[in-house]
Coordinates of C-alpha atoms in Angstrom, one line a residue:
M631 CA -61.0 -141.9 -6.0
D632 CA -58.7 -139.2 -6.0
S633 CA -55.9 -138.0 -4.0
L634 CA -54.9 -135.6 -1.5
I635 CA -52.5 -134.9 1.0
V636 CA -53.0 -135.1 4.8
K637 CA -53.0 -131.9 6.9
D638 CA -53.7 -132.3 11.1
M639 CA -56.0 -130.1 12.0
G640 CA -55.9 -130.4 15.9
I641 CA -59.4 -130.2 16.0
D642 CA -60.8 -132.6 18.8
T643 CA -64.2 -133.9 17.3
H644 CA -64.7 -136.8 20.0
Q645 CA -65.4 -139.8 17.9
E646 CA -67.1 -138.4 14.7
P647 CA -64.5 -138.3 11.7
V648 CA -64.7 -135.2 10.1
M649 CA -63.0 -134.2 7.1
Y650 CA -62.0 -130.8 5.9
M651 CA -61.3 -129.4 1.9
R652 CA -61.2 -126.6 0.4
R653 CA -64.6 -124.9 -1.8
D654 CA -62.1 -125.2 -4.4
C655 CA -60.1 -128.3 -4.3
H656 CA -60.1 -130.3 -7.2
V657 CA -61.4 -133.3 -5.7
C658 CA -64.6 -131.2 -4.2
R659 CA -65.5 -130.0 -7.7
A660 CA -64.8 -132.4 -9.3
E661 CA -67.5 -134.9 -7.0
G662 CA -70.0 -132.5 -6.0
F663 CA -69.2 -132.8 -2.7
T664 CA -71.1 -129.5 -0.3
A665 CA -70.7 -129.0 3.6
S666 CA -71.8 -132.1 5.2
T667 CA -71.3 -134.5 2.6
R668 CA -70.0 -137.9 3.5
V669 CA -67.3 -138.9 2.6
A670 CA -65.1 -142.2 2.1
V671 CA -61.6 -141.9 2.9
I672 CA -58.9 -144.6 2.6
H673 CA -55.4 -144.3 3.8
G674 CA -53.7 -148.2 3.0
E675 CA -55.1 -150.8 4.1
H676 CA -57.7 -148.4 6.9
S677 CA -60.7 -146.7 5.8
V678 CA -63.0 -144.2 7.2
I679 CA -66.8 -142.4 6.8
A680 CA -66.4 -139.0 7.6
S681 CA -68.8 -135.9 7.2
M682 CA -66.8 -133.2 5.2
N683 CA -66.9 -129.6 6.1
V684 CA -65.8 -126.8 3.6
V685 CA -62.9 -124.0 4.7
D686 CA -61.6 -121.0 3.2
E687 CA -59.0 -121.0 1.0
A688 CA -56.3 -119.8 3.8
V689 CA -56.8 -122.8 6.1
L690 CA -55.6 -125.3 3.5
E691 CA -52.7 -125.0 1.0
Q692 CA -54.3 -127.2 -2.9
G693 CA -53.7 -130.4 -2.6
Y694 CA -54.4 -130.8 0.9
A695 CA -57.3 -132.2 3.0
G696 CA -57.7 -131.6 6.6
F697 CA -59.1 -134.2 9.5
S698 CA -60.4 -134.4 12.9
K699 CA -58.3 -136.3 15.2
A700 CA -60.8 -138.9 15.4
A701 CA -60.3 -139.5 11.7
L702 CA -56.6 -139.6 11.6
E703 CA -57.0 -142.0 14.5
R704 CA -58.9 -144.3 12.4
L705 CA -56.7 -144.1 9.0
Q706 CA -54.2 -144.3 11.3
A707 CA -52.6 -141.4 9.0
A708 CA -50.1 -139.2 10.2
E709 CA -49.9 -135.3 8.5
G710 CA -47.9 -135.4 4.8
D711 CA -49.3 -139.4 4.0
Y712 CA -51.4 -138.9 1.0
V713 CA -55.2 -140.2 1.1
T714 CA -57.8 -141.3 -1.5
V715 CA -61.1 -139.7 -1.0
G716 CA -64.4 -140.8 -2.8
H717 CA -68.0 -140.7 -2.4
A718 CA -69.6 -142.5 1.1
P719 CA -71.6 -146.4 0.0
V720 CA -75.1 -145.2 0.7
L721 CA -75.8 -147.1 3.7
E722 CA -78.9 -149.6 3.2
S723 CA -80.0 -149.5 6.8
M724 CA -81.2 -146.3 6.7
Q725 CA -84.4 -147.7 5.2
S726 CA -84.8 -149.7 8.2
V727 CA -84.1 -146.6 10.7
R728 CA -87.1 -144.8 8.0
K729 CA -89.1 -147.8 8.4
K730 CA -89.2 -147.4 12.3
I731 CA -90.0 -143.7 12.4
F732 CA -92.9 -144.7 10.4
G733 CA -93.6 -146.7 13.6
H734 CA -92.6 -150.6 12.0
K735 CA -91.2 -153.3 13.7
L736 CA -88.0 -154.2 12.7
S737 CA -86.9 -157.4 12.0
E738 CA -83.5 -159.1 13.5
A739 CA -82.0 -158.7 10.0
E740 CA -82.6 -155.3 9.7
I741 CA -81.4 -154.7 13.5
T742 CA -78.2 -156.3 13.3
E743 CA -77.4 -154.4 10.3
I744 CA -78.1 -151.2 11.9
I745 CA -76.1 -151.8 14.9
E746 CA -73.3 -153.5 12.1
D747 CA -73.5 -149.7 10.4
I748 CA -73.0 -147.9 13.7
S749 CA -70.2 -149.9 15.0
A750 CA -68.1 -150.0 11.6
H751 CA -68.6 -146.0 12.0
R752 CA -70.6 -145.4 8.6
Y753 CA -73.7 -143.6 10.4
S754 CA -72.8 -139.9 11.3
D755 CA -73.7 -138.4 14.6
I756 CA -77.2 -137.2 13.3
E757 CA -77.7 -140.5 11.9
I758 CA -77.6 -142.2 15.1
A759 CA -79.2 -139.6 16.7
S760 CA -82.3 -140.7 14.6
F761 CA -82.4 -144.2 15.5
L762 CA -81.8 -143.6 19.0
S763 CA -85.1 -140.8 19.1
V764 CA -87.3 -143.0 17.5
C765 CA -86.7 -146.0 20.0
A766 CA -86.9 -144.1 22.7
G767 CA -90.1 -144.5 25.1
S768 CA -91.7 -147.6 24.3
R769 CA -91.0 -148.1 20.7
L770 CA -89.2 -151.2 21.0
D771 CA -91.2 -154.4 21.6
V772 CA -89.6 -157.4 23.7
E773 CA -88.3 -159.0 20.3
E774 CA -86.8 -156.3 19.1
I775 CA -84.8 -155.3 22.5
I776 CA -83.4 -159.2 22.3
D777 CA -82.1 -158.6 18.5
L778 CA -80.9 -155.3 19.1
T779 CA -78.7 -157.1 22.5
D780 CA -77.4 -160.0 20.1
A781 CA -76.5 -157.4 17.9
M782 CA -74.7 -155.1 20.3
V783 CA -73.0 -158.6 21.8
A784 CA -72.3 -159.7 18.5
C785 CA -70.4 -156.5 17.3
G786 CA -67.6 -156.5 19.9
K787 CA -65.0 -158.7 21.7
R788 CA -66.2 -161.0 24.1
L789 CA -64.3 -162.1 27.5
Q790 CA -64.9 -165.7 28.2
W791 CA -64.0 -167.2 32.0
P792 CA -64.1 -171.4 31.4
Q793 CA -62.7 -172.2 34.8
H794 CA -65.9 -170.3 36.1
R795 CA -69.2 -172.2 36.1
R796 CA -70.9 -168.4 37.5
V797 CA -70.3 -164.9 37.3
F798 CA -71.8 -162.0 39.1
D799 CA -72.0 -158.3 38.1
K800 CA -74.7 -156.1 39.0
H801 CA -76.4 -152.4 37.1
C802 CA -78.0 -149.7 38.7
I803 CA -80.1 -148.1 36.0
G804 CA -79.3 -144.6 37.5
G805 CA -81.2 -141.6 37.7
L806 CA -80.3 -140.8 41.9
P807 CA -77.0 -138.7 42.6
G808 CA -74.6 -140.3 44.9
N809 CA -75.5 -143.8 44.6
R810 CA -72.2 -145.5 43.7
T811 CA -72.6 -149.0 45.2
T812 CA -71.2 -150.6 42.7
P813 CA -67.1 -150.5 43.5
L814 CA -68.9 -151.6 47.8
L815 CA -70.9 -154.6 46.3
V816 CA -67.8 -155.6 44.2
S817 CA -65.6 -155.7 46.7
I818 CA -67.5 -157.2 49.3
A819 CA -68.5 -160.0 47.2
S820 CA -65.5 -160.8 45.6
A821 CA -63.7 -160.0 48.9
A822 CA -66.2 -163.8 49.7
G823 CA -65.1 -166.0 46.5
L824 CA -67.5 -164.7 44.1
V825 CA -66.4 -164.1 40.6
M826 CA -67.3 -160.1 39.4
P827 CA -65.3 -159.0 36.5
K828 CA -67.4 -155.4 36.8
T829 CA -67.0 -153.4 33.3
S830 CA -69.1 -150.1 33.7
S831 CA -70.1 -146.6 31.7
R832 CA -68.9 -143.9 32.2
A833 CA -71.7 -141.0 32.9
I834 CA -74.6 -140.9 30.2
T835 CA -76.8 -138.1 31.7
S836 CA -75.9 -138.2 35.4
P837 CA -73.0 -136.2 37.0
A838 CA -71.0 -139.1 37.4
G839 CA -70.9 -142.7 36.2
T840 CA -68.7 -145.7 38.0
A841 CA -66.1 -145.4 35.7
D842 CA -65.7 -142.2 36.1
T843 CA -65.6 -142.2 39.7
M844 CA -63.1 -145.4 39.9
E845 CA -61.0 -143.6 37.5
A846 CA -60.8 -140.6 40.1
L847 CA -59.4 -143.7 42.3
T848 CA -57.1 -145.8 39.8
T849 CA -56.6 -146.9 36.2
V850 CA -59.9 -148.3 34.5
N851 CA -59.1 -148.1 30.7
L852 CA -57.7 -151.4 30.9
E853 CA -57.2 -154.2 28.1
L854 CA -59.1 -157.3 27.8
A855 CA -55.7 -159.4 29.1
E856 CA -55.5 -156.7 31.8
I857 CA -58.8 -157.0 33.1
Q858 CA -58.1 -160.8 33.0
H859 CA -54.9 -160.4 34.7
T860 CA -56.8 -158.4 37.4
V861 CA -59.4 -161.0 38.2
T862 CA -57.2 -163.8 38.2
A863 CA -55.1 -162.2 40.3
T864 CA -58.1 -160.7 43.1
G865 CA -61.3 -162.6 41.6
A866 CA -62.8 -159.3 40.7
C867 CA -62.1 -155.7 38.4
L868 CA -63.6 -152.2 38.1
A869 CA -63.1 -151.3 34.8
W870 CA -64.2 -149.1 31.9
G871 CA -66.0 -151.4 29.6
G872 CA -65.4 -148.5 26.3
A873 CA -61.7 -149.5 26.7
V874 CA -62.0 -152.8 25.4
N875 CA -64.2 -152.7 22.8
L876 CA -67.2 -154.7 24.5
S877 CA -70.7 -153.7 22.7
P878 CA -68.8 -151.0 20.5
A879 CA -71.9 -149.3 19.4
D880 CA -73.1 -148.9 23.1
D881 CA -70.1 -146.6 23.1
L882 CA -70.9 -144.7 20.2
M883 CA -74.6 -144.2 21.0
I884 CA -74.3 -143.6 24.5
R885 CA -72.0 -140.2 23.3
I886 CA -75.2 -139.4 21.3
E887 CA -77.2 -140.1 23.7
R888 CA -75.3 -137.8 26.5
A889 CA -75.7 -135.4 24.4
L890 CA -79.2 -135.7 23.8
D891 CA -79.7 -136.4 27.5
L892 CA -81.9 -139.1 26.5
D893 CA -81.7 -142.6 28.1
G894 CA -84.5 -144.7 26.2
E895 CA -86.1 -147.8 28.0
G896 CA -84.9 -151.0 25.0
Q897 CA -81.5 -149.1 24.2
L898 CA -81.0 -148.9 28.1
I899 CA -81.6 -152.9 28.2
A900 CA -80.2 -153.7 25.2
S901 CA -77.0 -151.0 27.0
V902 CA -77.1 -152.8 30.2
L903 CA -77.3 -156.5 29.2
S904 CA -75.0 -156.4 26.0
K905 CA -71.8 -155.1 28.4
K906 CA -73.3 -157.8 30.6
I907 CA -72.9 -160.8 28.4
A908 CA -69.6 -159.3 26.9
A909 CA -68.3 -159.6 29.8
G910 CA -68.8 -163.0 30.5
S911 CA -71.4 -162.7 33.3
T912 CA -74.0 -165.1 34.3
H913 CA -76.0 -163.6 36.7
V914 CA -76.7 -160.1 37.4
I915 CA -78.6 -158.1 39.7
I916 CA -80.7 -154.9 38.6
D917 CA -81.3 -151.7 40.7
I918 CA -84.2 -149.9 39.9
P919 CA -84.5 -146.2 42.1
V920 CA -87.9 -145.3 41.7
G921 CA -89.0 -141.9 42.7
E922 CA -91.0 -138.7 41.3
T923 CA -87.7 -137.2 40.5
A924 CA -85.5 -140.5 39.7
K925 CA -85.6 -142.2 36.3
V926 CA -87.8 -144.4 36.9
R927 CA -91.4 -142.1 38.1
T928 CA -93.2 -145.2 39.3
E929 CA -93.3 -149.0 40.8
R930 CA -95.4 -149.3 37.6
D931 CA -92.8 -148.6 35.2
A932 CA -90.3 -150.1 37.4
N933 CA -92.1 -153.3 37.2
R934 CA -92.9 -153.2 33.5
L935 CA -88.7 -152.4 32.9
A936 CA -87.8 -155.2 35.6
S937 CA -89.9 -157.5 33.5
L938 CA -88.7 -156.7 30.0
F939 CA -84.9 -157.0 31.5
T940 CA -85.5 -160.6 32.7
Q941 CA -87.2 -161.4 29.6
V942 CA -84.0 -160.4 27.7
G943 CA -82.1 -161.8 29.6
A944 CA -83.6 -164.9 29.7
A945 CA -83.8 -165.3 26.3
C946 CA -80.2 -163.7 25.7
G947 CA -78.9 -166.9 28.3
I948 CA -78.2 -164.9 31.1
F949 CA -80.3 -164.7 35.0
V950 CA -81.4 -161.6 36.2
R951 CA -82.7 -160.4 38.8
C952 CA -84.2 -156.7 39.5
I953 CA -84.6 -155.0 42.8
I954 CA -87.1 -152.1 42.9
T955 CA -85.3 -150.1 45.3
D956 CA -86.1 -146.1 47.1
G957 CA -85.5 -143.3 44.7
T958 CA -87.1 -140.2 46.3
R959 CA -84.0 -138.8 47.5
P960 CA -80.0 -138.4 46.9
V961 CA -77.6 -141.6 48.4
G962 CA -74.5 -140.4 50.3
L963 CA -73.2 -136.8 50.7
G964 CA -71.0 -136.7 47.7
I965 CA -72.4 -135.7 43.6
G966 CA -69.4 -135.8 41.3
P967 CA -66.6 -138.5 40.7
V968 CA -64.3 -137.4 43.6
E969 CA -67.0 -136.3 46.1
E970 CA -68.7 -139.9 45.5
A971 CA -65.3 -141.5 45.7
R972 CA -64.5 -139.8 49.1
D973 CA -67.9 -141.2 50.4
L974 CA -67.3 -145.0 48.8
L975 CA -64.0 -144.6 50.6
A976 CA -65.6 -143.9 54.0
V977 CA -67.9 -146.4 54.2
L978 CA -65.3 -149.2 53.0
Q979 CA -63.1 -147.7 55.4
C980 CA -65.9 -148.0 57.9
Q981 CA -65.2 -144.1 59.1
P982 CA -67.8 -143.0 61.6
Q983 CA -69.2 -140.1 58.9
A984 CA -69.6 -142.8 56.2
P985 CA -72.9 -142.0 54.7
A986 CA -75.2 -145.3 56.3
D987 CA -77.2 -144.9 53.3
L988 CA -75.3 -145.8 50.8
R989 CA -73.5 -148.1 53.4
E990 CA -77.5 -149.8 53.4
R991 CA -77.7 -150.2 49.9
A992 CA -74.7 -151.7 49.3
L993 CA -75.5 -154.2 51.7
L994 CA -78.8 -154.9 50.5
L995 CA -77.9 -155.1 47.4
T996 CA -75.2 -157.3 48.0
A997 CA -77.4 -159.6 49.9
H998 CA -79.5 -160.0 47.1
L999 CA -76.2 -161.4 45.3
F1000 CA -75.4 -163.8 47.7
D1001 CA -78.8 -165.6 47.7
L1002 CA -78.4 -165.8 43.9
A1003 CA -75.3 -167.4 44.7
D1004 CA -76.2 -170.1 47.5
G1005 CA -79.8 -169.9 48.0
A1006 CA -79.3 -169.3 51.4
G1007 CA -81.2 -166.1 51.7
V1008 CA -81.1 -162.2 52.0
E1009 CA -81.1 -161.9 55.3
A1010 CA -78.5 -164.3 55.6
G1011 CA -77.0 -162.9 52.2
Y1012 CA -77.1 -159.4 54.6
A1013 CA -75.3 -160.5 57.7
K1014 CA -72.5 -162.3 55.2
A1015 CA -71.9 -158.6 53.7
A1016 CA -72.1 -156.7 56.4
K1017 CA -69.7 -159.2 58.7
I1018 CA -67.1 -158.6 55.6
L1019 CA -67.7 -154.9 55.7
D1020 CA -67.1 -154.2 59.5
S1021 CA -64.3 -156.5 59.3
E1022 CA -62.7 -154.3 56.7
Q1023 CA -61.9 -156.7 54.5
A1024 CA -63.7 -155.0 51.6
W1025 CA -61.7 -152.4 52.4
L1026 CA -58.5 -155.0 51.4
Q1027 CA -59.8 -155.9 48.6
F1028 CA -60.4 -152.9 47.4
Q1029 CA -57.1 -152.1 47.8
R1030 CA -56.1 -155.3 46.1
I1031 CA -58.2 -154.8 43.0
A1032 CA -57.2 -151.1 42.3
I1033 CA -53.2 -152.2 43.0
A1034 CA -53.9 -155.0 40.2
Q1035 CA -55.4 -152.1 38.2
G1036 CA -52.7 -150.0 38.2
G1037 CA -52.7 -148.5 41.5
M1038 CA -54.4 -146.3 44.0
K1039 CA -54.3 -142.4 43.1
T1040 CA -54.7 -139.6 45.5
L1041 CA -57.9 -137.9 44.7
P1042 CA -57.6 -134.1 43.7
D1043 CA -59.5 -130.8 45.2
A1044 CA -61.3 -128.2 43.1
A1045 CA -60.0 -124.9 42.8
Y1046 CA -62.9 -123.6 43.6
Q1047 CA -65.4 -124.2 46.3
H1048 CA -68.9 -122.1 47.0
I1049 CA -71.0 -123.0 50.7
E1050 CA -74.7 -122.6 49.8
Y1051 CA -77.0 -121.4 53.2
A1052 CA -80.2 -121.8 53.7
L1053 CA -82.3 -118.3 53.7
T1054 CA -85.5 -120.1 56.2
A1055 CA -85.7 -122.4 58.6
G1056 CA -87.9 -125.3 58.6
T1057 CA -87.6 -129.0 58.1
I1058 CA -86.3 -130.6 54.4
R1059 CA -89.1 -132.4 53.2
K1060 CA -87.4 -133.1 49.6
V1061 CA -84.8 -132.9 47.2
D1062 CA -85.4 -132.9 43.1
N1063 CA -83.0 -135.5 42.1
R1064 CA -82.7 -134.4 38.2
Q1065 CA -82.0 -130.8 39.7
L1066 CA -79.3 -132.1 42.3
A1067 CA -77.5 -133.8 39.2
Q1068 CA -78.0 -131.0 37.2
L1069 CA -76.4 -128.6 39.6
A1070 CA -73.6 -130.7 39.6
K1071 CA -73.3 -131.0 36.0
L1072 CA -73.0 -127.3 35.6
A1073 CA -70.4 -127.2 38.2
G1074 CA -68.3 -129.6 35.7
A1075 CA -68.6 -133.0 36.9
P1076 CA -68.3 -135.5 35.5
S1077 CA -65.7 -134.1 32.6
T1078 CA -63.9 -132.1 35.6
P1079 CA -63.8 -135.1 38.4
A1080 CA -63.4 -133.2 41.2
A1081 CA -66.3 -130.5 40.7
G1082 CA -69.7 -131.6 41.8
V1083 CA -71.5 -131.4 45.3
R1084 CA -71.3 -131.8 48.7
L1085 CA -74.3 -131.8 50.7
H1086 CA -74.6 -131.1 54.5
V1087 CA -78.1 -131.7 54.7
R1088 CA -80.3 -134.5 54.5
V1089 CA -84.4 -135.5 53.9
G1090 CA -85.8 -134.5 57.4
A1091 CA -83.6 -132.6 58.7
T1092 CA -84.5 -129.8 60.7
I1093 CA -83.1 -126.3 59.9
S1094 CA -82.0 -123.0 60.7
A1095 CA -81.5 -120.0 58.5
G1096 CA -78.0 -120.0 57.5
T1097 CA -77.3 -123.7 57.9
P1098 CA -75.2 -124.6 55.2
L1099 CA -76.8 -126.9 52.6
F1100 CA -74.2 -127.6 50.2
T1101 CA -70.9 -127.0 49.2
L1102 CA -70.4 -126.5 45.4
F1103 CA -66.8 -127.6 43.7
S1104 CA -65.7 -126.3 40.4
N1105 CA -62.1 -125.6 38.4
S1106 CA -63.4 -122.4 37.2
T1107 CA -65.4 -119.6 38.2
G1108 CA -67.3 -119.8 35.0
E1109 CA -68.3 -122.9 36.0
R1110 CA -69.2 -121.9 39.4
N1111 CA -71.1 -118.8 38.7
Y1112 CA -73.1 -120.6 36.1
A1113 CA -73.8 -123.5 38.5
L1114 CA -75.2 -121.0 40.9
E1115 CA -76.7 -118.9 38.8
Y1116 CA -78.9 -122.6 37.6
Y1117 CA -79.4 -122.7 41.5
R1118 CA -80.5 -119.7 42.6
N1119 CA -83.3 -119.8 39.2
Q1120 CA -84.8 -123.3 40.6
S1121 CA -86.0 -122.7 43.8
A1122 CA -87.6 -126.2 44.1
I1123 CA -84.1 -128.6 44.7
F1124 CA -84.8 -128.1 48.9
T1125 CA -88.2 -128.0 49.7
I1126 CA -88.1 -126.7 53.0
E1127 CA -91.5 -126.4 55.2
E1128 CA -90.9 -123.5 57.2
A1129 CA -91.7 -123.8 60.7
A1130 CA -94.7 -122.3 62.3
G1131 CA -94.8 -119.2 64.2

């Protein structure tokens, strides 16, 4: 290996390490490196495999190598340090990826090797995308999903709760805008004494994940010790799982899934359950919304997914109960981190204008969780959950959790607001969940927390021409105009049955 001097290029390549080298660099010429070559870089005890980009001579001085922010962080290197550079080792696990491309089943050892390489940042983004794509759809059987789940757990840290025999959790598979029931359920259930160390993901294909919404309200980037402190103090937490290295391969793959707008069945199950197992959970509720424009389209698909969740959970030592729910329409009124936060606060605070459907879904899911805990039945669990919510015990508990995590934040306002009005009178028969979510994303959600949509009408409402349909929130005129252009070209977001006569 040859040595080069580190140059901080000041480039954010997100989680992918990138190295920049002059075409006439002595290392580049001696090793035969070309653009996109994978190179091994070593700095003291730290190393990284990076993708190489070739730059003009004016960009770098001779003898220097430039690095992205992600590469410097993993190398623990600063500008002026020396690094050694050489060819990256051949990844044997890529043979297994190619094997899967041709439709062959992967063994436990092959899946483990792939996940270990991804966790160690040995795969490029293109290689991760190849693995995710070939596993999408129904291309993984139940044994492969079990092996994938186990491998993802094994590559990260695990939370242990030896003082608690049962630890509860909940997850929604998504596809339903505004369905922010998790903070409500955690607050109600932990107020009743259930232990819930809830670690959530950021959005993959949606305008907001639970972690995105909670980050608008409190700190979610907690270290393991901080999670343990919060759970010890309050019985629960509402943290981002990616900050604590629970199933780290999952976080790397989620980033690529987000770019591909892809959430394959096997990967989805392994992603969810690996995080639950790593968090120390023993009993989990899975919410599977079903609807024409939800992530799961049919009852048949939902039953298949529920069966897989249950089988994989049992094989991995965790009890899973799946609940198939209505996914035909958005939940609540807000879509996007801040707007969804406003809805869940309204429910917690028992405000008169709080979305009744969000409240109802949260109570139903909590009722099932209580039934798992005490076996008293869902009806009794519902009554118990409603009493805790209506007495504002859940709101007090939510505040305790937020304070333990760093305190409550003030919700920001978007720089720009635009109200869109109905052009015709009639009755709203349908709202397209996917297109509505895309509208919020084009406005800037979730990367801009205050961006998103607030609905002013619901399915079944009778409206007049000029009735406000929604308010669009954005932090730039460019995003606002981009989102509105999309809306005006997608007339099917709201299906309005015009009044007769």
